[in-house]
CSV table of C-alpha atoms in Angstrom, one decimal:
chain,number,residue,atom,x,y,z
A,1,MET,CA,0.0,0.0,0.0
A,2,LEU,CA,2.8,2.3,0.9
A,3,ASP,CA,4.6,1.6,-2.4
A,4,ASN,CA,1.4,2.5,-4.3
A,5,ASN,CA,1.2,5.8,-2.5
A,6,ILE,CA,4.8,6.5,-3.3
A,7,THR,CA,4.3,5.6,-6.9
A,8,THR,CA,1.2,7.9,-7.1
A,9,GLU,CA,3.1,10.8,-5.5
A,10,LYS,CA,6.0,10.2,-8.0
A,11,LYS,CA,3.5,10.3,-10.9
A,12,LYS,CA,2.0,13.5,-9.6
A,13,LEU,CA,5.5,15.0,-9.2
A,14,THR,CA,6.4,13.9,-12.7
A,15,VAL,CA,3.2,15.4,-14.3
A,16,GLY,CA,3.7,18.6,-12.3
A,17,LEU,CA,7.3,18.8,-13.3
A,18,ARG,CA,6.5,18.2,-17.0
A,19,THR,CA,3.8,21.0,-16.8
A,20,ILE,CA,6.3,23.4,-15.3
A,21,ILE,CA,8.9,22.5,-17.9
A,22,THR,CA,6.3,23.0,-20.7
A,23,ILE,CA,5.3,26.4,-19.4
A,24,LEU,CA,8.9,27.5,-19.0
A,25,THR,CA,9.7,26.3,-22.5
A,26,ILE,CA,6.7,28.3,-23.9
A,27,VAL,CA,7.8,31.4,-22.0
A,28,ILE,CA,11.4,31.0,-23.2
A,29,VAL,CA,10.3,30.6,-26.8
A,30,ILE,CA,8.0,33.7,-26.6
A,31,VAL,CA,10.8,35.7,-24.9
A,32,GLY,CA,13.2,34.4,-27.6
A,33,ILE,CA,10.9,35.4,-30.4
A,34,VAL,CA,10.4,38.9,-28.9
A,35,PHE,CA,14.2,39.2,-28.4
A,36,VAL,CA,14.9,38.2,-32.0
A,37,LEU,CA,12.2,40.5,-33.4
A,38,ARG,CA,13.6,43.4,-31.3
A,39,PHE,CA,17.2,42.7,-32.5
A,40,VAL,CA,16.2,42.4,-36.1
A,41,GLY,CA,13.9,45.5,-35.8
A,42,LYS,CA,16.7,47.6,-34.3
A,43,SER,CA,19.1,46.6,-37.0
A,44,GLN,CA,16.7,47.6,-39.8
A,45,LEU,CA,15.9,51.0,-38.2
A,46,SER,CA,19.6,51.9,-38.0
A,47,LYS,CA,19.9,52.2,-41.7
A,48,ALA,CA,19.0,55.5,-43.4
A,49,ILE,CA,17.0,55.2,-46.7
A,50,ALA,CA,17.6,58.8,-47.7
A,51,GLY,CA,19.8,61.7,-46.8
A,52,GLU,CA,23.4,61.8,-45.6
A,53,ARG,CA,25.0,61.1,-42.2
A,54,ASN,CA,26.0,64.7,-42.2
A,55,ALA,CA,23.3,67.1,-43.3
A,56,ASP,CA,24.0,70.3,-45.2
A,57,VAL,CA,23.8,72.5,-42.1
A,58,GLY,CA,26.4,74.6,-40.3
A,59,GLU,CA,30.0,74.8,-41.5
A,60,SER,CA,32.6,72.1,-42.1
A,61,SER,CA,36.2,72.4,-41.2
A,62,THR,CA,39.3,70.2,-41.4
A,63,ALA,CA,39.7,70.6,-37.6
A,64,LEU,CA,36.4,68.8,-37.0
A,65,SER,CA,35.9,65.1,-36.5
A,66,GLU,CA,33.7,62.9,-38.6
A,67,ASN,CA,30.0,63.9,-38.5
A,68,GLN,CA,30.7,67.2,-36.7
A,69,ILE,CA,29.7,70.7,-37.8
A,70,LEU,CA,30.3,74.2,-36.7
A,71,TYR,CA,27.1,76.2,-36.1
A,72,LYS,CA,27.1,79.7,-34.7
A,73,GLY,CA,30.5,79.3,-33.2
A,74,LYS,CA,29.8,76.0,-31.5
A,75,VAL,CA,30.8,72.4,-32.4
A,76,TYR,CA,28.0,69.9,-32.8
A,77,GLN,CA,28.1,66.1,-33.3
A,78,LEU,CA,25.4,64.2,-35.2
A,79,ASN,CA,23.3,62.0,-32.9
A,80,GLU,CA,23.9,58.7,-34.8
A,81,ASP,CA,21.4,56.8,-32.5
A,82,LEU,CA,18.5,59.0,-33.7
A,83,ILE,CA,15.7,57.4,-35.6
A,84,SER,CA,13.6,59.4,-38.0
A,85,VAL,CA,10.4,58.1,-39.7
A,86,LEU,CA,8.4,60.1,-42.3
A,87,VAL,CA,4.6,59.7,-41.7
A,88,MET,CA,2.4,60.5,-44.6
A,89,GLY,CA,-1.4,60.9,-44.8
A,90,ILE,CA,-2.4,60.2,-48.4
A,91,ASP,CA,-5.5,61.7,-49.9
A,92,THR,CA,-6.5,58.7,-52.0
A,93,GLU,CA,-9.1,56.4,-50.4
A,94,THR,CA,-7.9,52.7,-50.8
A,95,VAL,CA,-10.5,50.8,-48.8
A,96,ASP,CA,-13.7,52.8,-48.1
A,97,ASP,CA,-15.1,55.7,-50.0
A,98,VAL,CA,-15.1,58.0,-47.0
A,99,GLY,CA,-14.4,61.3,-48.5
A,100,GLY,CA,-13.9,60.8,-52.1
A,101,GLN,CA,-10.6,61.5,-53.8
A,102,SER,CA,-9.5,65.1,-54.1
A,103,TRP,CA,-6.7,64.5,-56.5
A,104,LYS,CA,-7.0,62.4,-59.7
A,105,ALA,CA,-4.3,61.7,-62.1
A,106,GLY,CA,-6.3,59.6,-64.6
A,107,ASP,CA,-4.8,56.6,-66.4
A,108,THR,CA,-1.2,57.6,-66.1
A,109,ALA,CA,2.0,56.4,-64.5
A,110,ASN,CA,1.7,59.1,-61.8
A,111,LYS,CA,-1.3,58.1,-59.7
A,112,GLY,CA,0.1,58.1,-56.1
A,113,GLY,CA,-2.1,60.8,-54.6
A,114,GLN,CA,-1.0,63.8,-52.7
A,115,ALA,CA,0.7,63.6,-49.2
A,116,ASP,CA,-1.9,65.8,-47.6
A,117,THR,CA,-0.3,65.3,-44.2
A,118,LEU,CA,3.5,65.1,-43.5
A,119,PHE,CA,5.1,64.6,-40.1
A,120,LEU,CA,8.7,63.7,-39.6
A,121,THR,CA,9.0,61.6,-36.4
A,122,VAL,CA,12.3,62.1,-34.6
A,123,ILE,CA,13.0,59.5,-31.9
A,124,ASN,CA,15.9,60.4,-29.6
A,125,PRO,CA,17.2,57.5,-27.4
A,126,HIS,CA,19.6,59.9,-25.6
A,127,LYS,CA,16.8,62.1,-24.3
A,128,LYS,CA,14.2,59.4,-24.3
A,129,GLU,CA,11.8,61.6,-26.1
A,130,ILE,CA,9.8,61.7,-29.4
A,131,SER,CA,9.4,64.8,-31.5
A,132,PHE,CA,7.6,65.6,-34.7
A,133,ILE,CA,8.3,68.1,-37.4
A,134,ALA,CA,5.0,69.2,-38.9
A,135,ILE,CA,5.5,70.0,-42.6
A,136,ASN,CA,3.1,72.3,-44.4
A,137,ARG,CA,1.8,70.4,-47.5
A,138,ASN,CA,2.2,73.6,-49.5
A,139,THR,CA,5.9,74.0,-48.8
A,140,MET,CA,7.7,74.9,-52.1
A,141,ALA,CA,10.5,72.5,-52.7
A,142,ASP,CA,12.4,70.6,-55.3
A,143,VAL,CA,10.2,67.8,-56.6
A,144,ASP,CA,11.3,65.0,-59.0
A,145,VAL,CA,8.9,64.8,-61.9
A,146,TRP,CA,7.9,62.0,-64.3
A,147,ASP,CA,5.7,62.3,-67.4
A,148,ASP,CA,2.5,60.2,-68.0
A,149,GLU,CA,4.5,57.5,-69.6
A,150,GLY,CA,6.9,57.2,-66.6
A,151,ASN,CA,9.8,59.0,-68.1
A,152,TYR,CA,11.9,61.2,-65.8
A,153,THR,CA,11.8,64.8,-66.8
A,154,GLY,CA,13.8,66.5,-64.1
A,155,VAL,CA,13.3,68.6,-60.9
A,156,ILE,CA,10.7,71.4,-60.6
A,157,THR,CA,9.8,73.6,-57.7
A,158,TYR,CA,6.3,72.4,-56.5
A,159,GLN,CA,4.3,71.9,-53.3
A,160,ILE,CA,6.1,69.1,-51.4
A,161,SER,CA,2.8,67.2,-51.1
A,162,LEU,CA,2.8,66.6,-54.9
A,163,GLN,CA,5.9,64.4,-54.8
A,164,HIS,CA,4.0,61.3,-53.7
A,165,GLY,CA,1.7,61.6,-56.7
A,166,TYR,CA,4.6,61.0,-59.0
A,167,GLY,CA,4.7,57.3,-58.5
A,168,ASP,CA,2.6,54.1,-58.2
A,169,GLY,CA,1.0,55.0,-54.9
A,170,GLY,CA,3.0,52.3,-53.2
A,171,VAL,CA,6.7,51.8,-52.3
A,172,GLU,CA,7.8,53.9,-55.3
A,173,SER,CA,5.8,56.9,-54.2
A,174,CYS,CA,6.9,56.6,-50.6
A,175,GLU,CA,10.6,56.4,-51.4
A,176,ARG,CA,10.3,59.4,-53.7
A,177,GLN,CA,8.5,61.4,-51.0
A,178,VAL,CA,11.1,60.5,-48.4
A,179,LYS,CA,13.9,61.6,-50.8
A,180,ALA,CA,12.2,64.9,-51.5
A,181,VAL,CA,11.6,65.7,-47.8
A,182,SER,CA,15.2,64.8,-46.8
A,183,ARG,CA,16.5,67.0,-49.6
A,184,MET,CA,14.3,69.9,-48.5
A,185,LEU,CA,15.5,69.6,-44.9
A,186,PHE,CA,19.2,69.8,-45.8
A,187,ASN,CA,19.6,66.1,-46.7
A,188,ILE,CA,19.0,64.9,-43.1
A,189,PRO,CA,19.0,61.1,-42.8
A,190,ILE,CA,15.5,59.4,-42.7
A,191,ASN,CA,15.4,55.8,-41.6
A,192,SER,CA,11.9,54.7,-42.5
A,193,TYR,CA,8.4,55.7,-43.7
A,194,ALA,CA,4.7,55.0,-43.2
A,195,ALA,CA,2.1,56.2,-45.7
A,196,ILE,CA,-1.4,55.9,-44.3
A,197,SER,CA,-4.5,56.4,-46.5
A,198,MET,CA,-6.7,59.0,-44.8
A,199,ASP,CA,-9.7,56.6,-44.9
A,200,GLY,CA,-8.0,54.6,-42.2
A,201,VAL,CA,-8.5,57.3,-39.7
A,202,PRO,CA,-12.0,56.2,-38.5
A,203,LYS,CA,-11.0,52.6,-37.8
A,204,LEU,CA,-7.7,53.6,-36.1
A,205,ASN,CA,-9.5,56.3,-34.1
A,206,ASP,CA,-12.2,53.9,-32.8
A,207,ALA,CA,-9.7,51.2,-32.1
A,208,ILE,CA,-8.6,53.2,-29.0
A,209,GLY,CA,-12.1,54.3,-28.0
A,210,GLY,CA,-12.2,57.7,-29.8
A,211,VAL,CA,-10.0,60.8,-29.2
A,212,ASP,CA,-10.9,63.8,-27.0
A,213,VAL,CA,-10.2,67.3,-28.3
A,214,THR,CA,-11.2,70.9,-27.7
A,215,VAL,CA,-12.3,72.1,-31.1
A,216,LEU,CA,-9.9,74.7,-32.5
A,217,ASP,CA,-12.0,76.3,-35.2
A,218,ASP,CA,-15.6,76.1,-36.6
A,219,ILE,CA,-16.1,73.1,-38.8
A,220,VAL,CA,-19.6,73.3,-40.1
A,221,TYR,CA,-20.4,71.1,-43.2
A,222,PRO,CA,-24.0,69.8,-43.2
A,223,GLU,CA,-23.2,67.6,-46.2
A,224,TYR,CA,-20.7,65.6,-44.0
A,225,ASN,CA,-22.9,65.8,-40.9
A,226,MET,CA,-20.2,68.0,-39.3
A,227,SER,CA,-21.1,70.8,-36.9
A,228,LEU,CA,-18.3,71.5,-34.5
A,229,HIS,CA,-17.7,74.9,-33.0
A,230,THR,CA,-14.6,76.5,-31.5
A,231,GLY,CA,-14.1,75.7,-27.8
A,232,GLU,CA,-16.4,72.6,-27.6
A,233,ASN,CA,-15.0,69.6,-25.8
A,234,VAL,CA,-15.8,66.5,-27.9
A,235,THR,CA,-14.9,62.9,-28.3
A,236,LEU,CA,-14.2,62.3,-32.0
A,237,LYS,CA,-15.6,59.0,-33.3
A,238,GLY,CA,-15.7,57.4,-36.7
A,239,LYS,CA,-16.0,59.7,-39.7
A,240,THR,CA,-16.1,62.8,-37.4
A,241,ALA,CA,-12.4,62.1,-36.6
A,242,TYR,CA,-11.7,61.8,-40.3
A,243,TRP,CA,-13.3,65.1,-41.2
A,244,TYR,CA,-11.7,66.9,-38.3
A,245,VAL,CA,-8.2,66.2,-39.6
A,246,ARG,CA,-9.2,66.4,-43.3
A,247,LEU,CA,-11.6,69.3,-43.9
A,248,ARG,CA,-10.4,72.9,-44.7
A,249,ASN,CA,-12.1,75.9,-46.2
A,250,GLU,CA,-10.3,76.1,-49.5
A,251,ASN,CA,-11.8,79.6,-50.1
A,252,ALA,CA,-10.1,81.0,-46.9
A,253,PHE,CA,-6.5,82.2,-47.2
A,254,ASN,CA,-4.0,80.0,-45.3
A,255,SER,CA,-6.6,77.5,-44.4
A,256,ASN,CA,-4.1,74.7,-44.5
A,257,GLN,CA,-2.3,76.1,-41.5
A,258,LEU,CA,-5.6,75.9,-39.4
A,259,ARG,CA,-5.9,72.3,-40.5
A,260,LEU,CA,-2.3,71.6,-39.7
A,261,ASP,CA,-3.0,72.9,-36.2
A,262,ARG,CA,-5.9,70.5,-35.8
A,263,GLN,CA,-3.7,67.6,-37.1
A,264,LYS,CA,-1.0,68.4,-34.6
A,265,GLN,CA,-3.6,68.5,-31.8
A,266,TYR,CA,-5.2,65.3,-32.9
A,267,LEU,CA,-1.8,63.5,-33.3
A,268,LYS,CA,-0.9,64.4,-29.7
A,269,ALA,CA,-4.2,63.2,-28.3
A,270,PHE,CA,-4.2,60.0,-30.4
A,271,ILE,CA,-0.6,59.1,-29.5
A,272,ASN,CA,-1.1,59.7,-25.8
A,273,LYS,CA,-4.2,57.7,-25.6
A,274,ALA,CA,-2.8,54.8,-27.7
A,275,LYS,CA,0.4,54.9,-25.5
A,276,GLU,CA,-1.6,54.8,-22.3
A,277,LYS,CA,-3.6,51.8,-23.4
A,278,SER,CA,-0.5,50.0,-24.9
A,279,LEU,CA,1.4,50.4,-21.6
A,280,SER,CA,-1.2,48.3,-19.8
A,281,ASP,CA,-1.4,45.8,-22.7
A,282,ILE,CA,1.2,45.6,-25.4
A,283,ARG,CA,-1.2,43.6,-27.6
A,284,ILE,CA,-3.2,46.8,-28.2
A,285,ALA,CA,-0.1,48.3,-30.0
A,286,LEU,CA,0.2,45.2,-32.1
A,287,ASP,CA,-3.5,45.2,-32.9
A,288,LEU,CA,-3.2,48.8,-34.1
A,289,TYR,CA,-0.3,47.8,-36.3
A,290,LYS,CA,-2.5,45.1,-37.8
A,291,THR,CA,-5.4,47.5,-38.3
A,292,MET,CA,-3.1,50.0,-40.0
A,293,GLY,CA,-1.8,47.3,-42.4
A,294,GLU,CA,-5.0,47.5,-44.4
A,295,TYR,CA,-4.5,51.2,-45.0
A,296,MET,CA,-0.7,51.6,-45.0
A,297,VAL,CA,2.4,51.3,-47.1
A,298,THR,CA,5.5,51.0,-45.0
A,299,ASP,CA,8.9,49.5,-44.7
A,300,ILE,CA,8.3,49.0,-40.9
A,301,ASP,CA,7.7,45.2,-40.6
A,302,LEU,CA,6.5,43.3,-37.6
A,303,SER,CA,10.0,42.9,-36.1
A,304,THR,CA,10.7,46.6,-36.4
A,305,PHE,CA,7.4,47.6,-35.0
A,306,THR,CA,7.8,45.2,-32.1
A,307,TYR,CA,11.2,46.8,-31.3
A,308,MET,CA,9.7,50.3,-31.5
A,309,ALA,CA,6.6,49.4,-29.4
A,310,THR,CA,8.6,47.8,-26.6
A,311,GLU,CA,11.4,50.4,-26.7
A,312,TYR,CA,9.7,53.7,-27.2
A,313,LEU,CA,6.4,53.5,-25.3
A,314,ASN,CA,7.9,55.1,-22.2
A,315,TYR,CA,9.5,58.0,-24.1
A,316,ASP,CA,8.3,61.6,-23.4
A,317,PHE,CA,5.9,63.2,-25.8
A,318,ASP,CA,3.8,66.3,-25.6
A,319,LEU,CA,2.7,69.3,-27.7
A,320,ASP,CA,6.0,71.1,-27.1
A,321,ASN,CA,7.7,68.2,-29.0
A,322,ILE,CA,5.7,69.1,-32.2
A,323,TYR,CA,7.7,71.6,-34.3
A,324,THR,CA,6.3,73.6,-37.2
A,325,LEU,CA,8.4,74.9,-40.1
A,326,GLU,CA,8.4,78.7,-40.0
A,327,GLY,CA,7.8,80.6,-43.2
A,328,GLU,CA,5.3,82.6,-45.2
A,329,THR,CA,2.2,81.6,-47.2
A,330,MET,CA,1.6,83.4,-50.5
A,331,ASN,CA,-1.0,83.1,-53.2
A,332,GLY,CA,0.5,81.4,-56.3
A,333,THR,CA,-0.7,81.4,-59.8
A,334,GLN,CA,-3.2,78.6,-59.0
A,335,PHE,CA,-2.7,77.5,-55.4
A,336,GLU,CA,-1.2,78.7,-52.1
A,337,GLU,CA,2.5,78.4,-51.7
A,338,PHE,CA,4.4,78.2,-48.4
A,339,TYR,CA,8.0,79.3,-48.4
A,340,MET,CA,10.1,77.9,-45.6
A,341,ASP,CA,12.4,80.1,-43.5
A,342,GLU,CA,15.7,78.4,-44.3
A,343,ASP,CA,17.6,79.8,-41.3
A,344,ALA,CA,14.9,78.8,-38.8
A,345,ALA,CA,14.7,75.3,-40.4
A,346,GLU,CA,18.5,74.9,-40.2
A,347,GLU,CA,18.4,75.8,-36.5
A,348,MET,CA,15.7,73.3,-35.8
A,349,ILE,CA,17.5,70.5,-37.6
A,350,VAL,CA,20.7,71.3,-35.7
A,351,ASN,CA,18.8,71.2,-32.4
A,352,LEU,CA,16.9,68.0,-33.1
A,353,PHE,CA,19.6,66.0,-35.0
A,354,TYR,CA,22.8,67.2,-33.4
A,355,GLU,CA,24.3,67.5,-29.9
A,356,GLU,CA,26.6,70.2,-28.8
A,357,VAL,CA,30.2,69.0,-28.1
A,358,LYS,CA,31.2,70.3,-24.7
């Protein structure tokens, strides 16, 4: 009888031990997968897809070390650990006919759609903070142009948002837009890109339970069921979020700046809410990535996103970290034109991408 009890206890111990070993094995495999994804993701982000390691800012000198510049009498070193990602909001609707398509190229080689929204994300591991450079879509810059048959015709000064249209609407358009933005901002290095169709806004917005904002200006369009007034506190849901970041009064001068202010406000509120939810459950961040996949063209794969989600969630971000290019808006022959203040832009690039050598 005693032997039977001992045998039973041994069996229980053996089953329990196997269960523990199985659980530990699963945990080790999961941790290993995450580790590999993080490692691969970090490696992919470290490579610039456009721009130079040393941007065309400041002054060069034989007395300076590699990747150093002289700016206003001080020596600065390029922050080589910096990660920059160009985020584009594209005005073609790829999934749902939410707002129609405001730009049509017809049956040509250039059908990429305009980059209505442009934010350059700057991730600084040294300061553990995330900043954004909000780029006015009407900024006049060098744009590479192709004809309707796909033949390259040269560089023309156009609104920077038009560059994305000169391509296939996919990787080709994105890479050309990245190159144009890098060139406009003194050839700064850009590591990655994400182009999101604007019709993805409602689903992304609702995936985190809506976004709370204080309305910045009157947005009254009965045809879109929009009636928001300055100063109202609202939770944007569904198509209301889409129209809040998309609509502008094209008959009002410099209306794009008012829309850009709303986009900056929305971006801050969206990121902070998504960050708050993801910190409690990292799966929310991964679900957002999957949701965006239906509306997005990007070179950020799952391994890169896993690294970013686990590494940067605790980084500081607030409205003070959203920078806007200074300059002047003028009426062009057909459309408004924004001319960037080169000196102010250079100072911003030095402050964000370089560190003073003490």
